[in-house]
Amino acid sequence: LAASALVALLLGLAGPRHRADGRGASASHHSALQLAAVDAERAAAGLDRKPLPSNRTTPWARLNRTTPCACRSHCRAEGCVEFPEVDVVYLPHVPADVERLDRLEAEYVAHTPCGHCTLRRTAGVDPRLWGTGGGRYAEVLRYGQQLRELALGTLVWAGTSRGMVPVQPSTPWYLRANLPYAEIDERNRSRCAMQGLPWVHHCGCSLSHFVVWMAARARGARSLIISESDGFIEQWWAAFARGAPEDYFPAVLAVLEDAPEDWDVVFLDKGRLGASSEAVRSIDRPCLSGSYALLPWYGKGVAGAALYMVSERFLAKVPELIYGHGLDMVDAWLGMMCSPPERRLHCFSVAPKRPVAPFFEEQRPLPPTAACDFPCKFRNVTATCRQRIEYLMGAQRGMSCETGRVVVYGECSECGACAFGLGACAKRLPARTSNEACMPDASAAEE
C-alpha cells in the first residue's frame, strides 16, 4: 500500500510536466492566461466566448529532430522558426465582425496546432467614434506622432477640397506626418467619417493596419500575419494558394525558412493573381499535400489585404515609406509599394506550383446564374453579385472582370460561383459616367 501510494504521488507530480500532448505545465498556464485575458476583453465589450471545437485534425506532436521543422506540428519547436503571431483586426462593437472572429478562431483550432492561442485580437480603428473619444484615435495619434515630420514648405495632400498644400509651423500633426486619413475637425470628429462611405471604410481599414504595424514594430516582432476579420483560411488560402487548409500551418513555416532574406511581404490570399509566373523558391515538405511556389508579387491592380505576412524588415520600413509616400487605401498602397520598377517593398505570393484553372471554375456551390443574382450584404449595403462586379468595372476603370469578381468574392463567398463575364463581361458593360454607378446609395445605410 505504501509503495502504491508513493507511485501515485510521483505520477501526480510528474503529470503536469509530461502531458500527453507534448506541452509542459508552463505552456498550459500561458494558454490559460491568454484565454483569461480574451474572456476579460470580451466581457468588457458585453460579449461571451463561444465554445470552440477540439483540435482533432492536427494534434500537438512530440518533437522529432529528424522531421522537418515545418512538419513537426509544433508552434515553437526547439531549433525551429516560430509560427508568427496572427493579428486579427475586427470591430468588437459590430456583431458581424464578432461572428467572423468566432469562425476564424474555430478555423485555427481545426487547422493549426497553435489553435486560437496564436491570435491577437486587435480592435480596429473606427473613425465614426472619434468624436466620442472612441474608435482608437488615441492609438492613431500616438503612433502617428512617432512618424518623421515633413520639412517646412513640403507639399502634402490635404484632401480633394484643398489639394496639395505647403507644410507650415501651424500645420496639424497629421499633415506634418503625411497621414491625412487621421484628420479631425475642431470637435475631434473624423473628416473621413463626415464623407460617409466608402471613405470612412478606407480610413478605418488603412489606419487599422497602420496601428497593427506600428504596435508590432514597438514589440520587436520578427514576423507577423495580419488577418482582417474575414481572412478565413478556407476562403482565401484554400481558394487562391489552392492548398488544403491543413497545409496553411506548415506552408507558412516553410516560407519563413525558405524565403529570400530581403522579403518584406508574403501574401497568403492572392495565389497567382498579381504575381510573376517565375518562382523564386519552390516550397516542398513531406507533410504538404502538394508543392507550392513563392512568386514575386507586383500588384497589377489586384485589390484586397485580407491575409498577408510581413517581416521585421517591413515593419522597420513603415515610417520612412509613409514619410515619402503617405498612406492611402492599404491594399492599393501595398500594391504601389510592391510594383516595379522601384519595388520599395519586396513582395511575394504563395501559389500552387503548377498553374491551375481559376478556383471559380471548380467550386460552384450555387448555379452560376443564381450566384450572380445572390443578394450580397457587405458593409450594410445589399446588392447582387453581378451588380457589385459591374460597379467595380465602372467605378475603377481598367479593372478586369476577373479582378472585380475576386474583390466581390472577398465581400461574399457565394459570389465566387458567379460566372458573369468570363472573358465577355467587358463587352457587355457599357461605358459609365460618374453618375451612372449601379451600386445602391451607401450613405443611407451607414450605421
CSV table of C-alpha atoms in Angstrom, one decimal, residues 84-284:
chain,number,residue,atom,x,y,z
A,84,PRO,CA,4.1,34.0,-36.3
A,85,GLU,CA,1.5,35.8,-34.3
A,86,VAL,CA,-1.7,36.4,-36.2
A,87,ASP,CA,-3.1,39.9,-35.6
A,88,VAL,CA,-6.9,39.8,-36.4
A,89,VAL,CA,-8.4,43.2,-37.0
A,90,TYR,CA,-12.1,43.4,-36.1
A,91,LEU,CA,-14.6,45.8,-34.6
A,92,PRO,CA,-15.8,44.4,-31.2
A,93,HIS,CA,-19.0,46.6,-31.3
A,94,VAL,CA,-20.1,45.1,-34.7
A,95,PRO,CA,-21.9,41.8,-34.2
A,96,ALA,CA,-21.0,40.6,-37.7
A,97,ASP,CA,-17.3,41.1,-37.0
A,98,VAL,CA,-17.6,39.1,-33.7
A,99,GLU,CA,-19.2,36.3,-35.6
A,100,ARG,CA,-16.4,36.3,-38.2
A,101,LEU,CA,-13.9,36.3,-35.4
A,102,ASP,CA,-15.5,33.2,-33.8
A,103,ARG,CA,-15.4,31.5,-37.2
A,104,LEU,CA,-11.7,32.4,-37.6
A,105,GLU,CA,-10.8,31.1,-34.2
A,106,ALA,CA,-12.6,27.8,-35.0
A,107,GLU,CA,-10.5,27.5,-38.2
A,108,TYR,CA,-7.2,28.0,-36.4
A,109,VAL,CA,-8.3,25.4,-33.8
A,110,ALA,CA,-9.2,23.0,-36.6
A,111,HIS,CA,-6.2,23.5,-38.9
A,112,THR,CA,-3.2,24.6,-36.7
A,113,PRO,CA,-1.6,23.1,-33.6
A,114,CYS,CA,-1.5,26.6,-32.1
A,115,GLY,CA,-5.2,26.9,-32.1
A,116,HIS,CA,-6.6,30.3,-31.3
A,117,CYS,CA,-3.7,31.0,-28.9
A,118,THR,CA,-1.6,32.4,-31.8
A,119,LEU,CA,-4.3,35.0,-32.5
A,120,ARG,CA,-4.0,38.6,-31.2
A,121,ARG,CA,-7.5,40.1,-31.3
A,122,THR,CA,-7.0,43.7,-32.3
A,123,ALA,CA,-9.8,46.2,-32.2
A,124,GLY,CA,-9.9,48.1,-35.5
A,125,VAL,CA,-9.9,51.8,-36.0
A,126,ASP,CA,-13.5,53.2,-36.4
A,127,PRO,CA,-13.4,56.9,-37.4
A,128,ARG,CA,-17.1,57.2,-36.7
A,129,LEU,CA,-16.4,57.0,-33.0
A,130,TRP,CA,-13.6,59.5,-32.8
A,131,GLY,CA,-15.8,62.4,-31.8
A,132,THR,CA,-16.9,60.5,-28.7
A,133,GLY,CA,-13.4,59.6,-27.6
A,134,GLY,CA,-13.5,56.0,-29.0
A,135,GLY,CA,-12.6,54.3,-32.3
A,136,ARG,CA,-8.9,54.0,-31.3
A,137,TYR,CA,-8.0,57.6,-32.2
A,138,ALA,CA,-5.6,57.6,-29.2
A,139,GLU,CA,-3.5,54.9,-30.8
A,140,VAL,CA,-3.6,56.6,-34.2
A,141,LEU,CA,-2.4,59.8,-32.5
A,142,ARG,CA,0.4,58.0,-30.5
A,143,TYR,CA,1.8,56.1,-33.4
A,144,GLY,CA,1.3,58.9,-35.9
A,145,GLN,CA,3.3,61.3,-33.8
A,146,GLN,CA,6.2,58.8,-33.9
A,147,LEU,CA,6.5,59.3,-37.6
A,148,ARG,CA,9.1,61.5,-39.2
A,149,GLU,CA,7.7,65.0,-39.9
A,150,LEU,CA,7.8,66.6,-43.3
A,151,ALA,CA,10.1,69.6,-43.7
A,152,LEU,CA,8.6,73.1,-43.8
A,153,GLY,CA,7.5,74.0,-47.3
A,154,THR,CA,7.0,70.4,-48.4
A,155,LEU,CA,3.7,69.9,-50.4
A,156,VAL,CA,1.4,67.5,-48.7
A,157,TRP,CA,-2.0,66.2,-49.9
A,158,ALA,CA,-4.8,67.8,-47.7
A,159,GLY,CA,-7.9,66.3,-49.3
A,160,THR,CA,-9.8,66.8,-52.5
A,161,SER,CA,-11.1,70.2,-51.4
A,162,ARG,CA,-7.7,71.7,-50.7
A,163,GLY,CA,-5.4,69.6,-52.8
A,164,MET,CA,-1.6,70.0,-52.2
A,165,VAL,CA,-0.7,72.5,-49.5
A,166,PRO,CA,2.8,73.5,-48.1
A,167,VAL,CA,3.7,72.4,-44.6
A,168,GLN,CA,3.8,75.4,-42.2
A,169,PRO,CA,4.6,75.7,-38.5
A,170,SER,CA,0.9,75.7,-37.8
A,171,THR,CA,0.1,72.7,-39.9
A,172,PRO,CA,-1.7,70.0,-37.9
A,173,TRP,CA,0.3,66.9,-36.9
A,174,TYR,CA,-1.5,64.5,-39.2
A,175,LEU,CA,-0.4,66.5,-42.3
A,176,ARG,CA,3.1,67.0,-41.0
A,177,ALA,CA,3.2,63.2,-40.5
A,178,ASN,CA,1.9,62.7,-44.1
A,179,LEU,CA,-1.1,60.8,-42.6
A,180,PRO,CA,-4.2,62.8,-43.8
A,181,TYR,CA,-6.6,59.9,-43.0
A,182,ALA,CA,-6.2,60.9,-39.4
A,183,GLU,CA,-7.6,64.4,-40.0
A,184,ILE,CA,-10.1,65.7,-37.4
A,185,ASP,CA,-12.2,68.9,-37.0
A,186,GLU,CA,-12.3,71.2,-34.1
A,187,ARG,CA,-14.7,68.7,-32.3
A,188,ASN,CA,-12.4,65.8,-32.8
A,189,ARG,CA,-14.7,64.3,-35.5
A,190,SER,CA,-13.1,62.4,-38.4
A,191,ARG,CA,-13.2,64.2,-41.7
A,192,CYS,CA,-13.4,60.7,-43.4
A,193,ALA,CA,-16.5,59.8,-41.3
A,194,MET,CA,-18.2,63.0,-42.4
A,195,GLN,CA,-17.7,62.0,-46.1
A,196,GLY,CA,-19.5,58.7,-45.5
A,197,LEU,CA,-18.9,55.5,-47.4
A,198,PRO,CA,-16.6,54.4,-48.9
A,199,TRP,CA,-14.2,56.9,-47.4
A,200,VAL,CA,-14.9,56.1,-43.7
A,201,HIS,CA,-14.2,52.4,-44.5
A,202,HIS,CA,-10.9,53.3,-46.4
A,203,CYS,CA,-9.7,55.4,-43.5
A,204,GLY,CA,-10.7,52.9,-40.8
A,205,CYS,CA,-9.2,49.9,-42.6
A,206,SER,CA,-5.9,51.6,-43.6
A,207,LEU,CA,-5.4,53.1,-40.1
A,208,SER,CA,-6.2,49.7,-38.5
A,209,HIS,CA,-3.4,48.2,-40.5
A,210,PHE,CA,-1.1,51.1,-39.6
A,211,VAL,CA,-1.7,50.7,-35.9
A,212,VAL,CA,-1.1,46.9,-36.2
A,213,TRP,CA,2.2,47.6,-38.0
A,214,MET,CA,3.4,50.2,-35.5
A,215,ALA,CA,2.4,48.2,-32.5
A,216,ALA,CA,4.2,45.1,-33.8
A,217,ARG,CA,7.3,47.2,-34.6
A,218,ALA,CA,7.3,48.5,-31.0
A,219,ARG,CA,7.1,44.9,-29.7
A,220,GLY,CA,10.0,43.9,-31.8
A,221,ALA,CA,8.1,41.3,-33.8
A,222,ARG,CA,10.3,39.2,-36.1
A,223,SER,CA,7.3,38.4,-38.4
A,224,LEU,CA,3.6,38.8,-38.3
A,225,ILE,CA,0.5,37.7,-40.1
A,226,ILE,CA,-2.2,40.3,-40.5
A,227,SER,CA,-5.7,39.0,-40.9
A,228,GLU,CA,-8.8,41.0,-41.4
A,229,SER,CA,-11.9,39.6,-39.7
A,230,ASP,CA,-12.8,37.8,-42.8
A,231,GLY,CA,-9.3,36.5,-43.6
A,232,PHE,CA,-10.5,32.9,-43.4
A,233,ILE,CA,-8.1,30.1,-44.2
A,234,GLU,CA,-10.8,28.1,-46.0
A,235,GLN,CA,-11.9,31.2,-48.1
A,236,TRP,CA,-8.6,32.7,-49.0
A,237,TRP,CA,-5.7,30.3,-48.6
A,238,ALA,CA,-7.6,27.2,-49.9
A,239,ALA,CA,-9.1,29.1,-52.8
A,240,PHE,CA,-6.1,31.1,-54.0
A,241,ALA,CA,-3.0,29.2,-52.8
A,242,ARG,CA,-5.1,26.1,-53.8
A,243,GLY,CA,-3.9,24.1,-50.9
A,244,ALA,CA,-5.7,22.1,-48.2
A,245,PRO,CA,-6.5,24.1,-45.1
A,246,GLU,CA,-4.1,21.8,-43.2
A,247,ASP,CA,-1.3,23.0,-45.4
A,248,TYR,CA,-1.6,26.5,-44.2
A,249,PHE,CA,0.4,26.0,-41.0
A,250,PRO,CA,3.4,24.0,-42.4
A,251,ALA,CA,3.5,26.2,-45.6
A,252,VAL,CA,3.8,29.4,-43.5
A,253,LEU,CA,6.7,27.9,-41.6
A,254,ALA,CA,8.3,26.6,-44.8
A,255,VAL,CA,8.0,30.1,-46.3
A,256,LEU,CA,9.7,31.6,-43.3
A,257,GLU,CA,12.5,29.1,-43.7
A,258,ASP,CA,12.9,29.4,-47.5
A,259,ALA,CA,12.0,33.0,-48.4
A,260,PRO,CA,14.7,35.3,-49.7
A,261,GLU,CA,16.5,37.2,-46.9
A,262,ASP,CA,15.2,40.6,-48.1
A,263,TRP,CA,11.5,39.6,-48.2
A,264,ASP,CA,9.1,42.2,-46.8
A,265,VAL,CA,5.6,40.9,-47.5
A,266,VAL,CA,4.2,37.5,-48.4
A,267,PHE,CA,0.5,37.4,-49.5
A,268,LEU,CA,-1.4,34.3,-48.4
A,269,ASP,CA,-4.6,35.4,-50.1
A,270,LYS,CA,-3.6,36.1,-53.7
A,271,GLY,CA,-2.1,32.9,-55.3
A,272,ARG,CA,-1.1,33.8,-58.9
A,273,LEU,CA,-3.2,37.0,-59.0
A,274,GLY,CA,-0.9,40.0,-59.5
A,275,ALA,CA,2.2,37.7,-59.4
A,276,SER,CA,5.0,36.9,-61.7
A,277,SER,CA,4.9,33.5,-63.4
A,278,GLU,CA,8.6,32.8,-62.4
A,279,ALA,CA,9.0,31.3,-59.0
A,280,VAL,CA,12.0,32.4,-56.8
A,281,ARG,CA,11.5,29.4,-54.4
A,282,SER,CA,9.8,26.0,-54.5
A,283,ILE,CA,8.1,25.2,-51.2
A,284,ASP,CA,8.2,21.4,-50.7
